[in-house]
């Protein structure tokens, strides 16, 4: 299948498919006598996997690492499990940071609602934010 057909069938652009090939997510396809890329039918399944893995939050490098394992004949399940756990841990940490930031912003909003701008001195940059340790 030519690159345009593959792109259309998978809701991608030819540029994206060439990028995936360059990034090591797709093996270089055989070429036609005219020099056109001739992708095998199973390429669509690989593209669907890439899309699903991206939706799960995996980076292209992580996706490539999974594909390398699979292409070498290994089941990547343990590796995928580790990646998922790493992402979950990272998301939990980021969510805790966001909760802390939300609390600080709520305090700032309360302070802003009661701040009289005429009472700000020349030494203050902003009395709403000044002196707040986040």
C-alpha positions as YAML, in Angstrom:
chain: A
units: angstrom
residues:
- id: 1
  name: UNK
  ca: [0.00, 0.00, 0.00]
- id: 2
  name: UNK
  ca: [1.37, 3.41, -0.90]
- id: 3
  name: UNK
  ca: [1.91, 6.08, 1.72]
- id: 4
  name: UNK
  ca: [-1.10, 8.17, 0.66]
- id: 5
  name: UNK
  ca: [-3.44, 5.19, 0.94]
- id: 6
  name: UNK
  ca: [-1.97, 4.20, 4.31]
- id: 7
  name: UNK
  ca: [-2.31, 7.76, 5.59]
- id: 8
  name: UNK
  ca: [-5.93, 8.06, 4.46]
- id: 9
  name: UNK
  ca: [-6.85, 4.65, 5.89]
- id: 10
  name: UNK
  ca: [-5.42, 5.60, 9.28]
- id: 11
  name: UNK
  ca: [-6.46, 9.24, 9.53]
- id: 12
  name: UNK
  ca: [-2.88, 10.49, 9.32]
- id: 13
  name: UNK
  ca: [-0.82, 12.50, 6.90]
- id: 14
  name: UNK
  ca: [1.95, 11.11, 4.75]
- id: 15
  name: UNK
  ca: [4.29, 13.46, 6.61]
- id: 16
  name: UNK
  ca: [3.37, 11.81, 9.92]
- id: 17
  name: UNK
  ca: [4.01, 8.36, 8.52]
- id: 18
  name: UNK
  ca: [7.41, 9.44, 7.19]
- id: 19
  name: UNK
  ca: [8.16, 10.95, 10.62]
- id: 20
  name: UNK
  ca: [7.21, 7.70, 12.37]
- id: 21
  name: UNK
  ca: [9.47, 5.82, 9.98]
- id: 22
  name: UNK
  ca: [12.33, 8.23, 10.68]
- id: 23
  name: UNK
  ca: [11.68, 7.97, 14.45]
- id: 24
  name: UNK
  ca: [12.01, 4.18, 14.32]
- id: 25
  name: UNK
  ca: [8.35, 3.43, 14.98]
- id: 26
  name: UNK
  ca: [7.83, 1.93, 11.53]
- id: 27
  name: UNK
  ca: [10.36, -0.21, 9.72]
- id: 28
  name: UNK
  ca: [11.44, 1.07, 6.35]
- id: 29
  name: UNK
  ca: [9.04, -0.45, 3.84]
- id: 30
  name: UNK
  ca: [10.08, -2.09, 0.63]
- id: 31
  name: UNK
  ca: [10.07, 0.15, -2.43]
- id: 32
  name: UNK
  ca: [8.30, -0.31, -5.71]
- id: 33
  name: UNK
  ca: [10.25, -0.37, -8.96]
- id: 34
  name: UNK
  ca: [9.37, 3.31, -9.25]
- id: 35
  name: UNK
  ca: [10.86, 4.05, -5.82]
- id: 36
  name: UNK
  ca: [7.58, 4.51, -3.95]
- id: 37
  name: UNK
  ca: [7.16, 3.18, -0.43]
- id: 38
  name: UNK
  ca: [5.04, 0.01, -0.46]
- id: 39
  name: UNK
  ca: [3.77, -0.60, 3.08]
- id: 40
  name: UNK
  ca: [2.57, -4.08, 4.03]
- id: 41
  name: UNK
  ca: [-1.00, -4.45, 5.36]
- id: 42
  name: UNK
  ca: [0.14, -5.01, 8.98]
- id: 43
  name: UNK
  ca: [1.44, -1.42, 9.08]
- id: 44
  name: UNK
  ca: [-2.09, -0.22, 9.90]
- id: 45
  name: UNK
  ca: [-2.12, -2.34, 13.06]
- id: 46
  name: UNK
  ca: [1.25, -0.89, 14.06]
- id: 47
  name: UNK
  ca: [-0.01, 2.65, 13.50]
- id: 48
  name: UNK
  ca: [-3.09, 1.87, 15.62]
- id: 49
  name: UNK
  ca: [-0.78, 0.64, 18.38]
- id: 50
  name: UNK
  ca: [1.27, 3.86, 18.20]
- id: 51
  name: UNK
  ca: [-1.91, 5.94, 18.43]
- id: 52
  name: UNK
  ca: [-3.21, 3.90, 21.39]
- id: 53
  name: UNK
  ca: [0.13, 4.09, 23.20]
- id: 54
  name: UNK
  ca: [0.26, 7.86, 22.71]
- id: 55
  name: UNK
  ca: [-3.28, 8.11, 24.09]
- id: 56
  name: UNK
  ca: [-2.07, 6.24, 27.16]
- id: 57
  name: UNK
  ca: [0.61, 8.89, 27.64]
- id: 58
  name: UNK
  ca: [3.64, 7.02, 26.38]
- id: 59
  name: UNK
  ca: [6.33, 9.04, 24.65]
- id: 60
  name: UNK
  ca: [7.55, 8.14, 21.18]
- id: 61
  name: UNK
  ca: [10.81, 6.87, 22.71]
- id: 62
  name: UNK
  ca: [8.86, 4.61, 25.08]
- id: 63
  name: UNK
  ca: [6.68, 3.37, 22.24]
- id: 64
  name: UNK
  ca: [9.80, 2.64, 20.20]
- id: 65
  name: UNK
  ca: [11.23, 0.64, 23.11]
- id: 66
  name: UNK
  ca: [8.07, -1.50, 23.23]
- id: 67
  name: UNK
  ca: [8.18, -2.06, 19.48]
- id: 68
  name: UNK
  ca: [11.87, -3.00, 19.60]
- id: 69
  name: UNK
  ca: [11.08, -5.71, 22.14]
- id: 70
  name: UNK
  ca: [8.14, -7.00, 20.10]
- id: 71
  name: UNK
  ca: [10.16, -6.92, 16.86]
- id: 72
  name: UNK
  ca: [12.92, -8.95, 18.53]
- id: 73
  name: UNK
  ca: [10.36, -11.63, 19.39]
- id: 74
  name: UNK
  ca: [9.94, -10.76, 23.07]
- id: 75
  name: UNK
  ca: [6.60, -10.12, 24.70]
- id: 76
  name: UNK
  ca: [6.85, -6.52, 25.99]
- id: 77
  name: UNK
  ca: [4.30, -7.00, 28.80]
- id: 78
  name: UNK
  ca: [6.71, -6.52, 31.72]
- id: 79
  name: UNK
  ca: [8.24, -3.47, 30.09]
- id: 80
  name: UNK
  ca: [4.82, -1.98, 29.35]
- id: 81
  name: UNK
  ca: [3.75, -2.65, 32.95]
- id: 82
  name: UNK
  ca: [6.82, -0.77, 34.21]
- id: 83
  name: UNK
  ca: [6.13, 2.16, 31.86]
- id: 84
  name: UNK
  ca: [2.52, 2.36, 32.99]
- id: 85
  name: UNK
  ca: [3.55, 2.33, 36.65]
- id: 86
  name: UNK
  ca: [6.13, 5.07, 36.03]
- id: 87
  name: UNK
  ca: [3.49, 7.21, 34.32]
- id: 88
  name: UNK
  ca: [0.97, 6.61, 37.11]
- id: 89
  name: UNK
  ca: [3.56, 7.60, 39.72]
- id: 90
  name: UNK
  ca: [4.40, 10.75, 37.77]
- id: 91
  name: UNK
  ca: [0.74, 11.68, 37.37]
- id: 92
  name: UNK
  ca: [0.08, 11.18, 41.09]
- id: 93
  name: UNK
  ca: [3.04, 13.47, 41.90]
- id: 94
  name: UNK
  ca: [1.87, 16.12, 39.45]
- id: 95
  name: UNK
  ca: [-1.70, 15.93, 40.79]
- id: 96
  name: UNK
  ca: [-0.40, 16.50, 44.33]
- id: 97
  name: UNK
  ca: [1.55, 19.53, 43.08]
- id: 98
  name: UNK
  ca: [-1.54, 20.85, 41.32]
- id: 99
  name: UNK
  ca: [-3.67, 20.44, 44.46]
- id: 100
  name: UNK
  ca: [-1.06, 22.43, 46.42]
- id: 101
  name: UNK
  ca: [-1.03, 25.14, 43.74]
- id: 102
  name: UNK
  ca: [-4.85, 25.26, 43.70]
- id: 103
  name: UNK
  ca: [-4.87, 25.78, 47.48]
- id: 104
  name: UNK
  ca: [-2.33, 28.60, 47.17]
- id: 105
  name: UNK
  ca: [-4.31, 30.23, 44.34]
- id: 106
  name: UNK
  ca: [-7.53, 30.08, 46.37]
- id: 107
  name: UNK
  ca: [-5.73, 31.87, 49.20]
- id: 108
  name: UNK
  ca: [-4.49, 34.49, 46.74]
- id: 109
  name: UNK
  ca: [-8.00, 34.94, 45.37]
- id: 110
  name: UNK
  ca: [-9.32, 35.54, 48.89]
- id: 111
  name: UNK
  ca: [-6.50, 37.99, 49.57]
- id: 112
  name: UNK
  ca: [-7.16, 39.76, 46.25]
- id: 113
  name: UNK
  ca: [-10.86, 40.14, 47.07]
- id: 114
  name: UNK
  ca: [-10.03, 42.06, 50.24]
- id: 115
  name: UNK
  ca: [-7.02, 44.05, 49.01]
- id: 116
  name: UNK
  ca: [-7.35, 47.80, 48.70]
- id: 117
  name: UNK
  ca: [-5.03, 48.93, 45.90]
- id: 118
  name: UNK
  ca: [-4.74, 52.40, 47.45]
- id: 119
  name: UNK
  ca: [-2.93, 50.84, 50.43]
- id: 120
  name: UNK
  ca: [-0.11, 49.39, 48.31]
- id: 121
  name: UNK
  ca: [3.18, 51.10, 49.04]
- id: 122
  name: UNK
  ca: [5.93, 51.98, 46.61]
- id: 123
  name: UNK
  ca: [8.08, 49.20, 48.09]
- id: 124
  name: UNK
  ca: [5.44, 46.60, 47.20]
- id: 125
  name: UNK
  ca: [5.49, 45.05, 43.79]
- id: 126
  name: UNK
  ca: [2.14, 43.40, 44.50]
- id: 127
  name: UNK
  ca: [0.72, 43.05, 47.97]
- id: 128
  name: UNK
  ca: [-1.52, 40.22, 46.87]
- id: 129
  name: UNK
  ca: [1.37, 37.95, 45.91]
- id: 130
  name: UNK
  ca: [4.11, 39.43, 48.08]
- id: 131
  name: UNK
  ca: [5.07, 37.45, 51.16]
- id: 132
  name: UNK
  ca: [3.38, 34.28, 50.02]
- id: 133
  name: UNK
  ca: [5.46, 31.12, 50.28]
- id: 134
  name: UNK
  ca: [4.02, 28.58, 47.87]
...
